[in-house]
mmCIF file of C-alpha atoms and ligand atoms in Angstrom:
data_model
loop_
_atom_site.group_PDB
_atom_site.id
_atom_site.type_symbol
_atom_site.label_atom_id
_atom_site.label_comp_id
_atom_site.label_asym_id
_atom_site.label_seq_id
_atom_site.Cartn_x
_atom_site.Cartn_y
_atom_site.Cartn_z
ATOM 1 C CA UNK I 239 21.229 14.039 -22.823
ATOM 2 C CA UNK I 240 20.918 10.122 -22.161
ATOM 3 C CA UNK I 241 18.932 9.889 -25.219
ATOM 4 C CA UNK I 242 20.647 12.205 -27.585
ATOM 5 C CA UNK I 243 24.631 11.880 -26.468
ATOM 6 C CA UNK I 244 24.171 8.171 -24.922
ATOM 7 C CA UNK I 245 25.281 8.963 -21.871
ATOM 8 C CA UNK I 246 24.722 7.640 -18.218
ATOM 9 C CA UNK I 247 23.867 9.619 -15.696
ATOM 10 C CA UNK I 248 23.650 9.255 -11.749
ATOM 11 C CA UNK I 249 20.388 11.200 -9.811
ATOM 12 C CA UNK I 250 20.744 11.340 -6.421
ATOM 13 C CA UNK I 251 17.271 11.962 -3.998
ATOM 14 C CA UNK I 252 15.672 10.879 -1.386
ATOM 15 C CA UNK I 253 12.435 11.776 -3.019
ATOM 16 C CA UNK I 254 12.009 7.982 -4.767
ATOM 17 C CA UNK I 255 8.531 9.584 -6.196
ATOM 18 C CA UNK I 256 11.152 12.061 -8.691
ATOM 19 C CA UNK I 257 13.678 9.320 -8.987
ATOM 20 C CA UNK I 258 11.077 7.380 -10.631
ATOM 21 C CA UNK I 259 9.767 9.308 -13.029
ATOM 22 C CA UNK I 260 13.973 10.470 -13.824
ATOM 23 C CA UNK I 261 15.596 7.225 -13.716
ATOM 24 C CA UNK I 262 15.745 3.727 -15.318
ATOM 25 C CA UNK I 263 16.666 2.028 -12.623
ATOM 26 C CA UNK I 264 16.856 2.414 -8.773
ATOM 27 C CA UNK I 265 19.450 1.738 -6.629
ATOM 28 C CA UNK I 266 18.716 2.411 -2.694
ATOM 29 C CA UNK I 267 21.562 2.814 -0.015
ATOM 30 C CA UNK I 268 21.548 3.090 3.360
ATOM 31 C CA UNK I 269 25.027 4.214 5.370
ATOM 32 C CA UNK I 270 26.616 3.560 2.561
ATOM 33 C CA UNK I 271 25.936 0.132 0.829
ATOM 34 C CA UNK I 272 23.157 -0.930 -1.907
ATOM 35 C CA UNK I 273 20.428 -2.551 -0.101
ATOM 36 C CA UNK I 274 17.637 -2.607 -3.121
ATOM 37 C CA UNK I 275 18.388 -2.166 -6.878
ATOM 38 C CA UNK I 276 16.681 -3.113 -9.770
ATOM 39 C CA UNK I 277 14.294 -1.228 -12.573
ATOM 40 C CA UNK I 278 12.692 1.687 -11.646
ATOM 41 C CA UNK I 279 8.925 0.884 -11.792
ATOM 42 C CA UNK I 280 9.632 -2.620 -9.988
ATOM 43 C CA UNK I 281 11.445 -0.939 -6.668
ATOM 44 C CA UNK I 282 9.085 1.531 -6.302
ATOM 45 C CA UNK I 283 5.783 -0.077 -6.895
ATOM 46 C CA UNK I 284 7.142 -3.806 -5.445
ATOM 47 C CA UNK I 285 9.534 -2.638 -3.126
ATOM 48 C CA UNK I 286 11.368 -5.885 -0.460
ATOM 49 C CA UNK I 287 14.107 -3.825 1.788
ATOM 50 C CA UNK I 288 11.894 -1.777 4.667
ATOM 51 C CA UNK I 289 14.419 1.052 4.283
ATOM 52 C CA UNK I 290 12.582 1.249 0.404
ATOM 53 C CA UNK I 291 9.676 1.491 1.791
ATOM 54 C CA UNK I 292 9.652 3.943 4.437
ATOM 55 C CA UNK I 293 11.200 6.034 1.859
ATOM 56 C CA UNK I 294 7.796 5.306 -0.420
ATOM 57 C CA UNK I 295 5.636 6.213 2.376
ATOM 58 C CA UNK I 296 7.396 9.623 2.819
ATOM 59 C CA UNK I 297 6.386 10.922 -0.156
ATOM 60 C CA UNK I 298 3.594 13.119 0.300
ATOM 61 C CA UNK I 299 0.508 11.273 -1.682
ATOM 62 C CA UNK I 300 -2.254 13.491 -3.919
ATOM 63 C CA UNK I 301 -5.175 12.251 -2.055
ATOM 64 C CA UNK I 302 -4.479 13.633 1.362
ATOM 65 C CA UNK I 303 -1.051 15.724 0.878
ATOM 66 C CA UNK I 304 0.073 13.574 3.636
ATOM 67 C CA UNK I 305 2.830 11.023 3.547
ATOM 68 C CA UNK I 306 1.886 7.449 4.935
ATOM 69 C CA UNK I 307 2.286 6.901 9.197
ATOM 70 C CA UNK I 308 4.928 3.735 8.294
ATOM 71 C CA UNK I 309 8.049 5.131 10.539
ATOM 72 C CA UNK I 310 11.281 4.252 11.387
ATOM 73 C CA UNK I 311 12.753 3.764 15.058
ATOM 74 C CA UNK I 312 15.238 5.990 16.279
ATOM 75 C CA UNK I 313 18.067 7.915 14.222
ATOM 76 C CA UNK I 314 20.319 7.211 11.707
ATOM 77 C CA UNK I 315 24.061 5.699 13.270
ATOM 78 C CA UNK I 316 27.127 6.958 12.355
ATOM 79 C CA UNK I 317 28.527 5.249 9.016
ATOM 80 C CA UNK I 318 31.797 5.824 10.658
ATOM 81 C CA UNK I 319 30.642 2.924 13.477
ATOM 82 C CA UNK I 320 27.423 0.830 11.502
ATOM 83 C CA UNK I 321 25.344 -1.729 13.550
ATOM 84 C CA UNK I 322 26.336 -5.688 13.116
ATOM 85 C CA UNK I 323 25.049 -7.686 10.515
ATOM 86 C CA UNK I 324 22.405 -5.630 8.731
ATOM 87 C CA UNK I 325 22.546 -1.903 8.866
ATOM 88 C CA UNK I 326 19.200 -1.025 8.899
ATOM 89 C CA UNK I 327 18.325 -3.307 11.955
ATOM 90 C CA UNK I 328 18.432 -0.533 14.197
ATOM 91 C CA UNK I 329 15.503 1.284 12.949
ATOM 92 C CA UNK I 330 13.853 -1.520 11.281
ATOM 93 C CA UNK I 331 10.724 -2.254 12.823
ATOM 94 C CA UNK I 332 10.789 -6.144 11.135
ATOM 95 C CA UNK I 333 13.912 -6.995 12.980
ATOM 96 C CA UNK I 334 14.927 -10.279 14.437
ATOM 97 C CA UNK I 335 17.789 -12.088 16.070
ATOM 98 C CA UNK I 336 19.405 -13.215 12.375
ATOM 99 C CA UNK I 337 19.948 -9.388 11.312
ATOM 100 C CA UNK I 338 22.068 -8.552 14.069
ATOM 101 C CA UNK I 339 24.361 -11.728 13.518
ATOM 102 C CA UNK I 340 24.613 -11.903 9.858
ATOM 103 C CA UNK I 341 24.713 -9.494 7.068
ATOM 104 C CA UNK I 342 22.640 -9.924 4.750
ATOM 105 C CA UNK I 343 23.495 -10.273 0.982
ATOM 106 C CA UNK I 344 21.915 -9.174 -2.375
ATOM 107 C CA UNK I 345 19.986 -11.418 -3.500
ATOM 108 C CA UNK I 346 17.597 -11.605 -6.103
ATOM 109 C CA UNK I 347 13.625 -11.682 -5.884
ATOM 110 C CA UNK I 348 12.574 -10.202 -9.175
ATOM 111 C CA UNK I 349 13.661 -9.640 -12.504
ATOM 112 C CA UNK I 350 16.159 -7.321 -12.738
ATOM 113 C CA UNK I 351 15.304 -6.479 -8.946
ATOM 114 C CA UNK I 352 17.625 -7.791 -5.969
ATOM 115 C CA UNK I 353 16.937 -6.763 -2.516
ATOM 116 C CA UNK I 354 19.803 -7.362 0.799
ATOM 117 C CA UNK I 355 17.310 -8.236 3.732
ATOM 118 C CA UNK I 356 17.103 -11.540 5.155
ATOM 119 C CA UNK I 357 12.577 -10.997 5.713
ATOM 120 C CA UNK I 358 11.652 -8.529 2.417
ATOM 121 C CA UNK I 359 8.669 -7.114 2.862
ATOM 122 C CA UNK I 360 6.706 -9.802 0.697
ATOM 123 C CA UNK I 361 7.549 -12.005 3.451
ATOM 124 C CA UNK I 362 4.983 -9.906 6.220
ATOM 125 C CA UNK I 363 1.929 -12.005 6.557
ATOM 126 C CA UNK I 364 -0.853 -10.666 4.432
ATOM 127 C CA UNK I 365 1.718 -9.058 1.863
ATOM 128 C CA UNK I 366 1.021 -10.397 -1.809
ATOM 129 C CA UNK I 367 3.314 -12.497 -3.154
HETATM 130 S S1 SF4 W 2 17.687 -7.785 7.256
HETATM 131 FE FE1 SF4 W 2 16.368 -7.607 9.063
HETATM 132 S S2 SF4 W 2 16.813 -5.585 9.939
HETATM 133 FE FE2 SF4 W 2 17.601 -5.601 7.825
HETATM 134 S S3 SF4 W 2 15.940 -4.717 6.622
HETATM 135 FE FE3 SF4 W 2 15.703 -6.946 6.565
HETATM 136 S S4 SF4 W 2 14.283 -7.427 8.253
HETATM 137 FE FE4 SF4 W 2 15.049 -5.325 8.600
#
């Protein structure tokens, strides 16, 4: 259909592993606002916003048919009533002082690819750059 009639279409999952192989490009939210976007194979193979990640590690992989131990802390707030500054800081197991005050903004760490987290996850020690 994309291909043939030129259209665009919109796949929503939480499975990133189909969304991969679907779409073009990525585009992950959490309560309600984009915190990673950019092309497909660069989110999920290089992905900065820890929300992207966990949702990586949940997909079940082929050599053990077990998805990765990297978790998230507590449950999801209410949209209706988010956390200051960055969403995700609740749950976020790279958390400091900063996310709580100050929201942080899209910005862009890639081509193509732009990530709203003020310590991406190339940032971690020992992460490649
Ligand atoms: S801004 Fe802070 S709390 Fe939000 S994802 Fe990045 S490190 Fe985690």
């Amino acid at each position: 259909m994309r291909d043939e009639d030129g259209l665009s279409l919109v796949f929503i999952s939480h499975d990133l592993h189909v969304v991969r192989a679907i779409c073009d490009r990525i585009a992950v939210m959490y309560l309600g606002k984009i915190v990673e976007i950019g092309r497909a194979d660069s989110v999920y193979h290089r992905p900065q916003h820890h929300y992207t990640r966990v949702l990586i590690d949940a997909v079940p992989r082929l050599d053990d048919g077990q998805p990765a131990t990297r978790t998230v802390r507590g449950e999801a707030p209410s949209p209706l009533h988010p956390p200051s500054g960055c969403r995700f800081r609740t749950r976020c197991l790279r958390a400091e002082v900063r996310c709580a005050a100050e929201e942080p903004a899209l910005r862009q760490v890639g081509d193509d690819h732009f990530v709203a987290c003020h310590f991406p996850v190339s940032t971690e020690p020992g992460t490649p750059s």
